[in-house]
Amino acid sequence: MHVPDGFINAPVSAVTGVVAAGAIAVSLRGARRELDERTAPLAGLVAAFIFAVQMLNFPVAAGTSGHLLGGALAAILVGPYTGVLCVSVVLLMQGILFADGGLTALGVNITDMAIVTTVVSYALFRGLVKVLPRTRRSITVASFVAALLSVPAAAVAFTLIYAVGGTTDIAITKVATAMIGVHVLIGIGEAVITALTVGAVVAVRPDLVYGARGLQQRLKLRVNGELVDTPAAPAATPAPVAARSSHRTVWITGLVTSLVLAGFVSFYASASPDGLEKVAKDKGIDAKTEKHATEDSSPLAGYGVKDVSDARVSGGLAGVIGVGVTVVAGTGVFWAVRRRRTADNSPTSVPEGV
């Protein structure tokens, strides 16, 4: 789904850039309400995990592959505003360091892959959670459905953008049919990955999953024959040592998993073109594709380390570097957002006479 330079004309690319910038600004403010001392480092890890899993193209049809988009996963784990930022960080790292997704098309990619997938998936997720029983299984089921539908939604969004600013004269009905058809199949893979990941975290630490907040019901006490809620714990009560330890375990496990996926498993990913690449080639959308600005200058372009001849080692090193850079960049952004929240909530001096 990474749109290269040349697919969309300059005016529409500029407009989507403004839309993306506005959405990121709104998300930075919204993320202040979602992030705390536990979720800020988790959000950086989510960005790194999405980067790693996006390297794992899986076959969906003859000669076609797909990969995770990640909007649903990020929104459910760390919140919709933070989710937009997570996917945006990944797209920025991919575009600059790995020549994946055009730089002039960055606004298109953020609008399509970060904003659309996050908004659509989280809206569906919240709607399903409200009608399903309040159980961990319901969170997993809602994650599956939300992720499944977010991918064809992104395909529809690309089709609309192409209809307005496409650089080739291809019938929009042909583009829509091909894009939506293949991305429904890719959505199944997205749904499986998202549901398995969310389910695994919910099983260990449901309190770390933004979409599962409120899942735990209050204990009841019988008083004079009636059931009443137990008193809530004070807000300032520190987390138990065991909880802090398991939080650290979740983070380390997630980072190690991301490094293994990007550094080793990615070598076995499908080499077939992904859904957009396949449709673009078959329908002629790629006729005016432009060379990526960093293709010759970045030592990591194409997900390989320049001057390392062994393909396995080159790709593995590139994946590990990508995970490391993304987790550092993402964690830095989210810690800065959290610190801004802390500053905004700090008590101010009281004027004299009040």
Short mmCIF file of N, CA and C in Angstrom, two decimals, residues 204-205 207-208 240-253:
data_model
loop_
_atom_site.label_atom_id
_atom_site.label_comp_id
_atom_site.label_asym_id
_atom_site.label_seq_id
_atom_site.Cartn_x
_atom_site.Cartn_y
_atom_site.Cartn_z
N VAL A 204 -2.13 -11.40 28.97
CA VAL A 204 -1.07 -11.19 29.97
C VAL A 204 -1.31 -9.93 30.79
N ARG A 205 -1.54 -8.82 30.10
CA ARG A 205 -1.73 -7.52 30.76
C ARG A 205 -2.87 -6.74 30.10
N ASP A 207 -4.62 -4.47 31.21
CA ASP A 207 -4.58 -3.06 31.59
C ASP A 207 -3.69 -2.23 30.66
N LEU A 208 -2.83 -2.90 29.88
CA LEU A 208 -1.96 -2.19 28.95
C LEU A 208 -2.62 -1.97 27.59
N PRO A 240 1.51 -2.31 41.77
CA PRO A 240 2.28 -3.32 42.49
C PRO A 240 3.60 -3.62 41.78
N VAL A 241 4.56 -4.08 42.56
CA VAL A 241 5.87 -4.41 41.98
C VAL A 241 5.72 -5.48 40.90
N ALA A 242 4.86 -6.48 41.13
CA ALA A 242 4.66 -7.55 40.15
C ALA A 242 4.14 -7.00 38.84
N ALA A 243 3.22 -6.00 38.92
CA ALA A 243 2.67 -5.41 37.70
C ALA A 243 3.74 -4.66 36.93
N ARG A 244 4.57 -3.90 37.66
CA ARG A 244 5.65 -3.17 36.98
C ARG A 244 6.62 -4.14 36.33
N SER A 245 6.90 -5.27 37.01
CA SER A 245 7.81 -6.26 36.46
C SER A 245 7.24 -6.90 35.21
N SER A 246 5.93 -7.23 35.22
CA SER A 246 5.34 -7.86 34.05
C SER A 246 5.25 -6.88 32.89
N HIS A 247 5.08 -5.61 33.20
CA HIS A 247 5.09 -4.58 32.16
C HIS A 247 6.44 -4.57 31.45
N ARG A 248 7.51 -4.64 32.24
CA ARG A 248 8.86 -4.68 31.66
C ARG A 248 9.04 -5.95 30.83
N THR A 249 8.48 -7.05 31.31
CA THR A 249 8.58 -8.32 30.58
C THR A 249 7.87 -8.23 29.24
N VAL A 250 6.69 -7.62 29.22
CA VAL A 250 5.94 -7.44 27.96
C VAL A 250 6.76 -6.62 26.98
N TRP A 251 7.39 -5.55 27.47
CA TRP A 251 8.17 -4.67 26.59
C TRP A 251 9.37 -5.41 26.02
N ILE A 252 10.10 -6.11 26.85
CA ILE A 252 11.29 -6.84 26.39
C ILE A 252 10.89 -7.94 25.41
N THR A 253 9.82 -8.65 25.74
CA THR A 253 9.35 -9.72 24.84
C THR A 253 8.95 -9.15 23.49
#
